[in-house]
GROMACS .gro file of N, CA, C and O in nm:
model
  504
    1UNK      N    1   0.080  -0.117   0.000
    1UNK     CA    2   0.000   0.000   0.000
    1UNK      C    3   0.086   0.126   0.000
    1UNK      O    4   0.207   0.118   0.022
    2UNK      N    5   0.025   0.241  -0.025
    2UNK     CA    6   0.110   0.362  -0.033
    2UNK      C    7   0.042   0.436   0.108
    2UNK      O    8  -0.074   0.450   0.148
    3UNK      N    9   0.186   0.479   0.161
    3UNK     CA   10   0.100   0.602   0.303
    3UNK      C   11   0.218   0.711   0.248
    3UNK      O   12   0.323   0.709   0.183
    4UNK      N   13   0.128   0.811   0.319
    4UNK     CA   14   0.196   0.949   0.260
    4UNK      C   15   0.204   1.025   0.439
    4UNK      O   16   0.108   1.042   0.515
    5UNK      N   17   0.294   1.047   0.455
    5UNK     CA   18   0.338   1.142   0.588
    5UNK      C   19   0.383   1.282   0.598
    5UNK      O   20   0.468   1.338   0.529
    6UNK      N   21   0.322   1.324   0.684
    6UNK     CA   22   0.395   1.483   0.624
    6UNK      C   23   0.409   1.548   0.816
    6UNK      O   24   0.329   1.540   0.910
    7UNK      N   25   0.512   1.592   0.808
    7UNK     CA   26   0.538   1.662   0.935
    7UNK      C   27   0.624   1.778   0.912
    7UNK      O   28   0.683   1.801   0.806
    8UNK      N   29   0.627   1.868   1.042
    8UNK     CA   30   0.664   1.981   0.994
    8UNK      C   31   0.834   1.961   1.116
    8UNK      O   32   0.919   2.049   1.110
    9UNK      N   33   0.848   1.863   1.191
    9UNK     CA   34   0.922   1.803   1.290
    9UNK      C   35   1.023   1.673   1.243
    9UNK      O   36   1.047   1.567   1.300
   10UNK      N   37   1.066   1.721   1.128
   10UNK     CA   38   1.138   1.592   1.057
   10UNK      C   39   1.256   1.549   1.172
   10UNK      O   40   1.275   1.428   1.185
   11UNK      N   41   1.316   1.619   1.236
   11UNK     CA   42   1.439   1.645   1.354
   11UNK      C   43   1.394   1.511   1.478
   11UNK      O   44   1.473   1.441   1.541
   12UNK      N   45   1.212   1.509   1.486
   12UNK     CA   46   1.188   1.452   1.579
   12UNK      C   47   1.134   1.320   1.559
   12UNK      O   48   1.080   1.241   1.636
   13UNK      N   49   1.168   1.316   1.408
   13UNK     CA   50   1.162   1.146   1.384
   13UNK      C   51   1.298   1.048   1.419
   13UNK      O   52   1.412   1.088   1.399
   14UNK      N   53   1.267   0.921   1.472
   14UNK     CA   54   1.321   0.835   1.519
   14UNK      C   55   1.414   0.798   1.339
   14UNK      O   56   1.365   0.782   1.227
   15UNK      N   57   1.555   0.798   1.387
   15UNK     CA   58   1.611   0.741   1.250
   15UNK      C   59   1.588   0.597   1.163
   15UNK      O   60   1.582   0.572   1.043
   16UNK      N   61   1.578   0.502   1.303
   16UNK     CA   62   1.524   0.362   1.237
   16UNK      C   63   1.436   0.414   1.140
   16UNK      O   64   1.435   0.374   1.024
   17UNK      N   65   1.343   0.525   1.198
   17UNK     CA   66   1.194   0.480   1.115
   17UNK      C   67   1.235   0.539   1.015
   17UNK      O   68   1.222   0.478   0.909
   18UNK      N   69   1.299   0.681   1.013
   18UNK     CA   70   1.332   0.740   0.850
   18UNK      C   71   1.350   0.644   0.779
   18UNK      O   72   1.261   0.625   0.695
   19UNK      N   73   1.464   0.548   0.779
   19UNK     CA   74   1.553   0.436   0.743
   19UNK      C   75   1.462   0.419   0.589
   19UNK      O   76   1.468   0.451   0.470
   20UNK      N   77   1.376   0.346   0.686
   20UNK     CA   78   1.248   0.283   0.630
   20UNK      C   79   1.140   0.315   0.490
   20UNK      O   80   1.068   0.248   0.416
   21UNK      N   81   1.185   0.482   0.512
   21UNK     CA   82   1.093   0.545   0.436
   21UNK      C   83   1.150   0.540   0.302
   21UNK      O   84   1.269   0.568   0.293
   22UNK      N   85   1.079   0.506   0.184
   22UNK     CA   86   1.146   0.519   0.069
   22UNK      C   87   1.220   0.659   0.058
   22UNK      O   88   1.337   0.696   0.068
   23UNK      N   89   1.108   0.715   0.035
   23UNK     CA   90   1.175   0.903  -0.066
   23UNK      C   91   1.078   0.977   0.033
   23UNK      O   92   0.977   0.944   0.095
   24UNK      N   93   1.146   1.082   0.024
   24UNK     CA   94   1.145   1.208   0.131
   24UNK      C   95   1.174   1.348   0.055
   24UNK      O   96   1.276   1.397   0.006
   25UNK      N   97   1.020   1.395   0.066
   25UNK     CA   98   1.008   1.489  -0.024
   25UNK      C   99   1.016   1.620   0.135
   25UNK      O  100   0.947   1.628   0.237
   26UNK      N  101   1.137   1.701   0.082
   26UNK     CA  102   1.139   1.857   0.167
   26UNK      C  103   1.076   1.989   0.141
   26UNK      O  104   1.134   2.053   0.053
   27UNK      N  105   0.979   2.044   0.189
   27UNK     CA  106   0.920   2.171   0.135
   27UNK      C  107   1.015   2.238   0.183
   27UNK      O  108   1.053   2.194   0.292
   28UNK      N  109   1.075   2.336   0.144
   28UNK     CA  110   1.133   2.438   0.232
   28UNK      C  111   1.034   2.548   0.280
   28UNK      O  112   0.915   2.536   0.253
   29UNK      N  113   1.079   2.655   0.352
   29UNK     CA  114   0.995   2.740   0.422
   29UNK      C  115   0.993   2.872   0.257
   29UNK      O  116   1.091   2.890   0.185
   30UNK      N  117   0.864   2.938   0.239
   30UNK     CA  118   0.859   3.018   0.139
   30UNK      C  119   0.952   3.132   0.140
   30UNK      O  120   1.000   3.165   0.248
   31UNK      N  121   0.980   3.192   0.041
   31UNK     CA  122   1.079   3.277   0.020
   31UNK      C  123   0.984   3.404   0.073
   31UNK      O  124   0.867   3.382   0.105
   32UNK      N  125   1.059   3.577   0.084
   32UNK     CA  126   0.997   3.681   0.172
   32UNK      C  127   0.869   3.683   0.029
   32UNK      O  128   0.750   3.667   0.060
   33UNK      N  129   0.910   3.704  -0.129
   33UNK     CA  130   0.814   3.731  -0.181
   33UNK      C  131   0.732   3.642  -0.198
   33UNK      O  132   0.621   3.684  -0.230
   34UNK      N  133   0.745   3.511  -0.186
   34UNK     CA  134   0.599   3.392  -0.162
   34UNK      C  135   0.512   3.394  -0.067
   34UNK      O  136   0.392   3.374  -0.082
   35UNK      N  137   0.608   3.434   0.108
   35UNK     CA  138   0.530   3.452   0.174
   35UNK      C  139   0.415   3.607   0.146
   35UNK      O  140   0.294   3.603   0.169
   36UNK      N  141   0.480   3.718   0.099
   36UNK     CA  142   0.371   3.883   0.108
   36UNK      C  143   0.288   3.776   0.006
   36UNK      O  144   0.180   3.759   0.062
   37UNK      N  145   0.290   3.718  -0.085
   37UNK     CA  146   0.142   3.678  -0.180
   37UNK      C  147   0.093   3.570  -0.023
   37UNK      O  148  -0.005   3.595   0.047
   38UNK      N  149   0.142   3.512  -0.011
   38UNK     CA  150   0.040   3.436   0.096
   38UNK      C  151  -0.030   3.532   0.191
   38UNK      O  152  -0.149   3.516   0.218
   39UNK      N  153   0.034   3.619   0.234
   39UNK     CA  154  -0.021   3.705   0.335
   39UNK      C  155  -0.143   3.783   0.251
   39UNK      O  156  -0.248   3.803   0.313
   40UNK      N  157  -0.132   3.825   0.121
   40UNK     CA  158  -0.246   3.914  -0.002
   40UNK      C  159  -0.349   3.834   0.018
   40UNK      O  160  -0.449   3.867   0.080
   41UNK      N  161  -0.329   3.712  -0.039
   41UNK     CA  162  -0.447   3.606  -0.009
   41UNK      C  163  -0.526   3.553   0.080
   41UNK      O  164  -0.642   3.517   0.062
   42UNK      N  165  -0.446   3.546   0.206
   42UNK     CA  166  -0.525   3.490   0.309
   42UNK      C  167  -0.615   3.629   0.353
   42UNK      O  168  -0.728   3.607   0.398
   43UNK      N  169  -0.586   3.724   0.346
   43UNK     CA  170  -0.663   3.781   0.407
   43UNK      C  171  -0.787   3.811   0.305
   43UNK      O  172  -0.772   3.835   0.186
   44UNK      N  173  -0.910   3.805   0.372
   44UNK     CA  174  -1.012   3.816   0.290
   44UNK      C  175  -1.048   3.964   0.215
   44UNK      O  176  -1.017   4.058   0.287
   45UNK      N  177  -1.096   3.995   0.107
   45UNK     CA  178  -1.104   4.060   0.068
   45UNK      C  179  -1.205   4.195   0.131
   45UNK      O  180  -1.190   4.317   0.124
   46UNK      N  181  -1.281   4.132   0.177
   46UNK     CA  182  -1.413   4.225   0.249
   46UNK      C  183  -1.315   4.281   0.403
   46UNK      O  184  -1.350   4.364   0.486
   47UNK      N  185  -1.239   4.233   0.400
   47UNK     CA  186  -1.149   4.288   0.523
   47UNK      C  187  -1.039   4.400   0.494
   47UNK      O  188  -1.018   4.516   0.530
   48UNK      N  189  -0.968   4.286   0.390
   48UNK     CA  190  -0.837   4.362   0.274
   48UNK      C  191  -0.866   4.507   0.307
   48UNK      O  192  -0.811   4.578   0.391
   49UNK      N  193  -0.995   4.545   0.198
   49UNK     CA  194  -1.017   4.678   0.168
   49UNK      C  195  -1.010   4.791   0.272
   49UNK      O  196  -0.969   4.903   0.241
   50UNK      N  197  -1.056   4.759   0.410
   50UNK     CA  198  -1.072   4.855   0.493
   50UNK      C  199  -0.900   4.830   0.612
   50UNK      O  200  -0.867   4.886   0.716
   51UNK      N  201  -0.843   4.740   0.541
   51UNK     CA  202  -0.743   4.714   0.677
   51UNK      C  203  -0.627   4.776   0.630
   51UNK      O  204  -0.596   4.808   0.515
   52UNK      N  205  -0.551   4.794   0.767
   52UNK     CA  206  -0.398   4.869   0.741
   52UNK      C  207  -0.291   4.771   0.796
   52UNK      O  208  -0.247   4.766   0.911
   53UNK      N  209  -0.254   4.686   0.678
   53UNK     CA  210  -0.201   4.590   0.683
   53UNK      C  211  -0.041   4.608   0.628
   53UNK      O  212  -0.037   4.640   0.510
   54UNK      N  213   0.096   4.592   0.697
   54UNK     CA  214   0.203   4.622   0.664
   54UNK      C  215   0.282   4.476   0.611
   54UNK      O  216   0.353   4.405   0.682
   55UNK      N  217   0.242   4.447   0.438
   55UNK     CA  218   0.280   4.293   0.419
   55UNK      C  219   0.393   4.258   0.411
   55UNK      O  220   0.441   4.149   0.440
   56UNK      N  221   0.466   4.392   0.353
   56UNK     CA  222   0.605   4.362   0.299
   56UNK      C  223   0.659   4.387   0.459
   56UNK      O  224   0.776   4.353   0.475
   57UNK      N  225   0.600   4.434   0.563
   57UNK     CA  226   0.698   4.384   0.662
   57UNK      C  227   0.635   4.265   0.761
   57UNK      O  228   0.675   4.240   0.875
   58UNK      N  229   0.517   4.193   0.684
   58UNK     CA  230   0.575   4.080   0.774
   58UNK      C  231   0.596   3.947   0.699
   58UNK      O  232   0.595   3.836   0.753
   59UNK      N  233   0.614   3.974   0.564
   59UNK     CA  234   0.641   3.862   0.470
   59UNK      C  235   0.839   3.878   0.519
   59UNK      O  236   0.916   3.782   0.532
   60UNK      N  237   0.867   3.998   0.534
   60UNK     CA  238   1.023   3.997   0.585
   60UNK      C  239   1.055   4.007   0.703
   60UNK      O  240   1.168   4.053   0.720
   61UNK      N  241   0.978   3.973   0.826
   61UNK     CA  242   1.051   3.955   0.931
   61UNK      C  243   0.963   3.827   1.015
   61UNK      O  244   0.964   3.848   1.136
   62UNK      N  245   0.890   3.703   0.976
   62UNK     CA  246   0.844   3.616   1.002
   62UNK      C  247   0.845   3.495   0.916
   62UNK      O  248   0.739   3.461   0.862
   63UNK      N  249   0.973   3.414   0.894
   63UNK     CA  250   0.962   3.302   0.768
   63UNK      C  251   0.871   3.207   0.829
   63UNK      O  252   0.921   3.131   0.912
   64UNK      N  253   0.741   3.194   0.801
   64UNK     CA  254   0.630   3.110   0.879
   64UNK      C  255   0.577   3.070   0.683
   64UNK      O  256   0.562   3.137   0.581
   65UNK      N  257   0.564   2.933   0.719
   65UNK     CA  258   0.514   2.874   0.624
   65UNK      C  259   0.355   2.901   0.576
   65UNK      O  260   0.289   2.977   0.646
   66UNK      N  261   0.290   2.839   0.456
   66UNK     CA  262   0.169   2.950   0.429
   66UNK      C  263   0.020   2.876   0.572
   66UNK      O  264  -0.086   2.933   0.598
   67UNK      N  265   0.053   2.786   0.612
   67UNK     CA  266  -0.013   2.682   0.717
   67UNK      C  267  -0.050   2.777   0.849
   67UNK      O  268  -0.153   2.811   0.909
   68UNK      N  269   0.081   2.797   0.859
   68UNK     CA  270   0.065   2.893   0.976
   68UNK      C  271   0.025   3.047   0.946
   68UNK      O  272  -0.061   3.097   1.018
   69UNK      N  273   0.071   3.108   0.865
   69UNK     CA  274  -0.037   3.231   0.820
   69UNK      C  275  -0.131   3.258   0.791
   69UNK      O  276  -0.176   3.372   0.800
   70UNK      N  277  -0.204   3.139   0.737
   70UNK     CA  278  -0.296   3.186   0.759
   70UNK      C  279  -0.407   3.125   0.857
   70UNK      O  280  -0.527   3.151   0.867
   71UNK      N  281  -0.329   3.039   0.924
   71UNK     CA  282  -0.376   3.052   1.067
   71UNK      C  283  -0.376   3.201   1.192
   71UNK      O  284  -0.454   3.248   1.274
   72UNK      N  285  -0.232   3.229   1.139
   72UNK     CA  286  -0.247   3.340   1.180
   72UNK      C  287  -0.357   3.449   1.158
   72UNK      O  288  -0.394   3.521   1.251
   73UNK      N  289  -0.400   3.458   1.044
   73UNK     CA  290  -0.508   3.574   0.950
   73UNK      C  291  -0.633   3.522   0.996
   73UNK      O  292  -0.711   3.601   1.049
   74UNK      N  293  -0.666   3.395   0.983
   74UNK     CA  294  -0.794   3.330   1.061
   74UNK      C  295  -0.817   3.370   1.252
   74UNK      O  296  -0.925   3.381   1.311
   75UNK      N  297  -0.715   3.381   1.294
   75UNK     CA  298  -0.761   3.392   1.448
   75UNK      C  299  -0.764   3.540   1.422
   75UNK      O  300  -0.871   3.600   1.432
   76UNK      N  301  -0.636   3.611   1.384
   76UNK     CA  302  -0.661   3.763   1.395
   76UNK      C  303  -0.814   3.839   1.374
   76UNK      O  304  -0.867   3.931   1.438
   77UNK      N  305  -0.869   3.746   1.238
   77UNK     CA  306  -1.021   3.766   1.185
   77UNK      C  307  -1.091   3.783   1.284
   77UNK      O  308  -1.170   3.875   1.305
   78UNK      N  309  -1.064   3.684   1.354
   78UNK     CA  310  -1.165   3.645   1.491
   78UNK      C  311  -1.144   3.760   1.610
   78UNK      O  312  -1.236   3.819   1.667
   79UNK      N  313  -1.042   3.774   1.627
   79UNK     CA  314  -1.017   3.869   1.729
   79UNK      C  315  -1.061   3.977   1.701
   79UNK      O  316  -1.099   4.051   1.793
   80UNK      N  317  -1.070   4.017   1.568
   80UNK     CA  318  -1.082   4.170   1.540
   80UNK      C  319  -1.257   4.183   1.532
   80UNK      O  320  -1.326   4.273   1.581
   81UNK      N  321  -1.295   4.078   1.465
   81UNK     CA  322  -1.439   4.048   1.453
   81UNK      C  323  -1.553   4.094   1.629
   81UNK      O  324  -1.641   4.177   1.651
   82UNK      N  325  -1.499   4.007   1.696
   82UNK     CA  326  -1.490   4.030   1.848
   82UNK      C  327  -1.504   4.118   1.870
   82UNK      O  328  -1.613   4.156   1.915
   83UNK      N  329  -1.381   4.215   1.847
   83UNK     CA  330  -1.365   4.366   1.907
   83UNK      C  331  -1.412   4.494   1.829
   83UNK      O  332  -1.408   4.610   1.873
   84UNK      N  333  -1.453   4.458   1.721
   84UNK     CA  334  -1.475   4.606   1.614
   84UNK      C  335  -1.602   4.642   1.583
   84UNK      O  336  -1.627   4.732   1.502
   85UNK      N  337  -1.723   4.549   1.670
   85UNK     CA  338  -1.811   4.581   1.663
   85UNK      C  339  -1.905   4.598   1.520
   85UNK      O  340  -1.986   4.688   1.499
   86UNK      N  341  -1.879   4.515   1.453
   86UNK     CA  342  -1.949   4.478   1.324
   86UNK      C  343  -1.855   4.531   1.207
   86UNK      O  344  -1.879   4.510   1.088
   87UNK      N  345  -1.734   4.609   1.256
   87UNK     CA  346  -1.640   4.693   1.106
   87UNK      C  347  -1.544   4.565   1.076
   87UNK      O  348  -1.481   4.495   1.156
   88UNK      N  349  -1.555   4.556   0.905
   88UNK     CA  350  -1.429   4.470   0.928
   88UNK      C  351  -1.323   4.528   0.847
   88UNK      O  352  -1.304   4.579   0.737
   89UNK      N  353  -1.255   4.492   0.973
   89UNK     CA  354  -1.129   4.554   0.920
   89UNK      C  355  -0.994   4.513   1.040
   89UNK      O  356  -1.009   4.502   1.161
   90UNK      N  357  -0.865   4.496   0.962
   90UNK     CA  358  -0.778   4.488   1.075
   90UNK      C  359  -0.639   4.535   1.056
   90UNK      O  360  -0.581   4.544   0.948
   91UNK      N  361  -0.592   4.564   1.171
   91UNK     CA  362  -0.476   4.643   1.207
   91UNK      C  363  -0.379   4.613   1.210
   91UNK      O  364  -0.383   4.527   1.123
   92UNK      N  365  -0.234   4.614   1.261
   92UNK     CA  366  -0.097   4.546   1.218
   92UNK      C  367  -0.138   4.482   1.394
   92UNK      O  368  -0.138   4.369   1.442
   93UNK      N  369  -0.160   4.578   1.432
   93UNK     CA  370  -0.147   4.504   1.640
   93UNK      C  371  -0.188   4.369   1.585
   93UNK      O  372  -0.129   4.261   1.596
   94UNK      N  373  -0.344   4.408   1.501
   94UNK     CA  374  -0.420   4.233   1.533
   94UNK      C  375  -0.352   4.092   1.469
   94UNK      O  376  -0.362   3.974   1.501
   95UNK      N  377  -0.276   4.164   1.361
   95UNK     CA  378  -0.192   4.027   1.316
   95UNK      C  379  -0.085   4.001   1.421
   95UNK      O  380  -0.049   3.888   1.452
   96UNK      N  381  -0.030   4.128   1.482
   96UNK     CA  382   0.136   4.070   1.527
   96UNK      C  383   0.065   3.997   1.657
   96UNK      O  384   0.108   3.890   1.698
   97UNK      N  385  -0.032   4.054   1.709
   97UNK     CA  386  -0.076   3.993   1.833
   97UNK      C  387  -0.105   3.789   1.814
   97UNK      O  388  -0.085   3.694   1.889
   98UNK      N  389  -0.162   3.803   1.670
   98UNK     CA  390  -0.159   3.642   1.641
   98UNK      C  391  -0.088   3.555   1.600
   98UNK      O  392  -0.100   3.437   1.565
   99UNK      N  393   0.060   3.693   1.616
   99UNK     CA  394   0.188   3.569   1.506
   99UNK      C  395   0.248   3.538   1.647
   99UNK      O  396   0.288   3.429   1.689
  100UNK      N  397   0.246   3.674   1.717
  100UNK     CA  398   0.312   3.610   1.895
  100UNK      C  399   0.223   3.458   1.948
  100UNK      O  400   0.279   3.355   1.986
  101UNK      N  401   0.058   3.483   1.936
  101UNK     CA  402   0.060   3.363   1.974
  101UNK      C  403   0.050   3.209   1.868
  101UNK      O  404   0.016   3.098   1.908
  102UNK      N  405   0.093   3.247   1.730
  102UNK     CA  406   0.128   3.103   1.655
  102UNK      C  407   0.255   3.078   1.703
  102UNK      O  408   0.272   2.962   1.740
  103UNK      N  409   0.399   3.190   1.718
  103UNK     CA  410   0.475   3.171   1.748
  103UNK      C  411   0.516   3.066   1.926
  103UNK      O  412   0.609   2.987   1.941
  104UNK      N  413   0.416   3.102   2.023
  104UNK     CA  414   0.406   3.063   2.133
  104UNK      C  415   0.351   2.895   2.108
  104UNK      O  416   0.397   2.803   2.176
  105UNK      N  417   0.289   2.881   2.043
  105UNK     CA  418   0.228   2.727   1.968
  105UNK      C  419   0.339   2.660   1.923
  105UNK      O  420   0.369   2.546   1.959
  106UNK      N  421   0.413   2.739   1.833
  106UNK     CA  422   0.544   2.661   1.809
  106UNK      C  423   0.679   2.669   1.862
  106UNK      O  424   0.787   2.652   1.806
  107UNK      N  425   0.652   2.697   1.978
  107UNK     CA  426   0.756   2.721   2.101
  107UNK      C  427   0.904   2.750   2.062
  107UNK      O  428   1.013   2.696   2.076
  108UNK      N  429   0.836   2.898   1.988
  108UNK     CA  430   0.970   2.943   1.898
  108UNK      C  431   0.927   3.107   2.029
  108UNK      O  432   0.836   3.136   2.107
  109UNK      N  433   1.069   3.177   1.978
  109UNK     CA  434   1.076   3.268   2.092
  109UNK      C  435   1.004   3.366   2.004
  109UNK      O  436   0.954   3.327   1.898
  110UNK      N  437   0.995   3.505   2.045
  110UNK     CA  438   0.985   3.643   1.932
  110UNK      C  439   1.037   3.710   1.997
  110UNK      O  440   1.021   3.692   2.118
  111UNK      N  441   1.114   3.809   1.957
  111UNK     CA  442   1.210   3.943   2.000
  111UNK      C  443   1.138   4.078   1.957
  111UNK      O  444   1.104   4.096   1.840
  112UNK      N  445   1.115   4.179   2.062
  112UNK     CA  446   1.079   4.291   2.053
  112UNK      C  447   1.132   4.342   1.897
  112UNK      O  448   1.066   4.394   1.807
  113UNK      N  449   1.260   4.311   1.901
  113UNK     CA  450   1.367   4.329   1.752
  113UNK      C  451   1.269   4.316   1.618
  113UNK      O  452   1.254   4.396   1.525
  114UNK      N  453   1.204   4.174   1.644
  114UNK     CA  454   1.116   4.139   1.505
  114UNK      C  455   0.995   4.162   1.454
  114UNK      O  456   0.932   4.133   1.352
  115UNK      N  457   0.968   4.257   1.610
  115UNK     CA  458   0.831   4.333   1.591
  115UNK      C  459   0.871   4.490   1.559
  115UNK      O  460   0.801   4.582   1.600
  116UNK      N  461   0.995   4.512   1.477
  116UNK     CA  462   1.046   4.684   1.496
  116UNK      C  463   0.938   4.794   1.486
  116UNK      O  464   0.911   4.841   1.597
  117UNK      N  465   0.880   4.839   1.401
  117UNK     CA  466   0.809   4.969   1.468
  117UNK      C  467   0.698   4.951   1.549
  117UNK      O  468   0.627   5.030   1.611
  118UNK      N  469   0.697   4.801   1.533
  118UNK     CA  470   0.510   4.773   1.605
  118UNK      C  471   0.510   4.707   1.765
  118UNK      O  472   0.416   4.682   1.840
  119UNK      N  473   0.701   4.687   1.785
  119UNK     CA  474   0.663   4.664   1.924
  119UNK      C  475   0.632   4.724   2.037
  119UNK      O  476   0.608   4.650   2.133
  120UNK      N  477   0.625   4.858   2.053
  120UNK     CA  478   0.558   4.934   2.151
  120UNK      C  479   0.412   4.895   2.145
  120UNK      O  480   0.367   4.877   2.258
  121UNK      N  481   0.331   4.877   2.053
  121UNK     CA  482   0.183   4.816   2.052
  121UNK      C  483   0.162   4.691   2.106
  121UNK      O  484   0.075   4.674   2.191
  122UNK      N  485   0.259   4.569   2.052
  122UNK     CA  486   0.226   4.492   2.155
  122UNK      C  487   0.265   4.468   2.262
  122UNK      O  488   0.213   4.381   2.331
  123UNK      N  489   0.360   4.536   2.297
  123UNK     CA  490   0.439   4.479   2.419
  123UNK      C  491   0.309   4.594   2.547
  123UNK      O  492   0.314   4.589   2.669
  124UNK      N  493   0.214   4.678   2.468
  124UNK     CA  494   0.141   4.747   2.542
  124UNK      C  495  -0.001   4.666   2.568
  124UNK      O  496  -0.077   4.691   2.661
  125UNK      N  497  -0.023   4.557   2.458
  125UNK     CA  498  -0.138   4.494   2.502
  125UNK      C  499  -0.113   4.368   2.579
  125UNK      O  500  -0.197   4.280   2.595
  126UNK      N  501   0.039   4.367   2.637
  126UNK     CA  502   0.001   4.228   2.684
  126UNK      C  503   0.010   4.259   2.873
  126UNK      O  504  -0.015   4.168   2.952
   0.00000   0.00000   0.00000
């Protein structure tokens, strides 16, 4: 039979088992301009229009694969949805606020550094 595996934790596979595996296909993580089109896209359009969204800086200071962005863009949705009282629309806080917590999910650190002009905003909502 054929099984197909996909993890994003190749480091935390047991080597016997690699051994085993025929072929081993590697995605790498998207380049800065693959990721700003992932970031164009995920966000919905009825949002797009009214939001002040800074892509080219976070397609260049977050190499997050397109899985997690737009996970990221999906919770931010939510958060902002929540708080804006029927407007849609969203802000740079509401994404960086959701890449801190994808980043916290993948128990990767974030540095005030990688939030540069926007970390006074979050480091004020938390």
């Amino acid at each position: 039979g054929l099984a197909i595996l996909a993890t994003n934790r190749k480091n935390d596979l047991d080597q016997a088992f690699l051994r085993r595996i025929r072929h081993i296909i590697d995605f790498p993580v998207p380049d800065e301009e693959q990721r700003a089109k992932m970031w164009k896209q995920m966000i919905p359009e009825s949002v797009a229009e009214n939001s002040h969204i800074d892509v080219p800086f976070l397609a260049r200071q977050f190499p997050l694969s397109g899985g997690h962005i737009r996970s990221i863009v999906f919770n931010a949705c939510l958060q902002s949805a929540h708080s804006a009282n029927g407007r849609k629309e969203l802000f740079m806080r509401d994404i960086l606020v959701a890449v801190k917590r994808e980043y916290d999910k993948m128990n990767r650190s974030l540095s005030l550094d990688q939030l540069g002009p926007y970390a006074s905003d979050i480091a004020a909502s938390e």
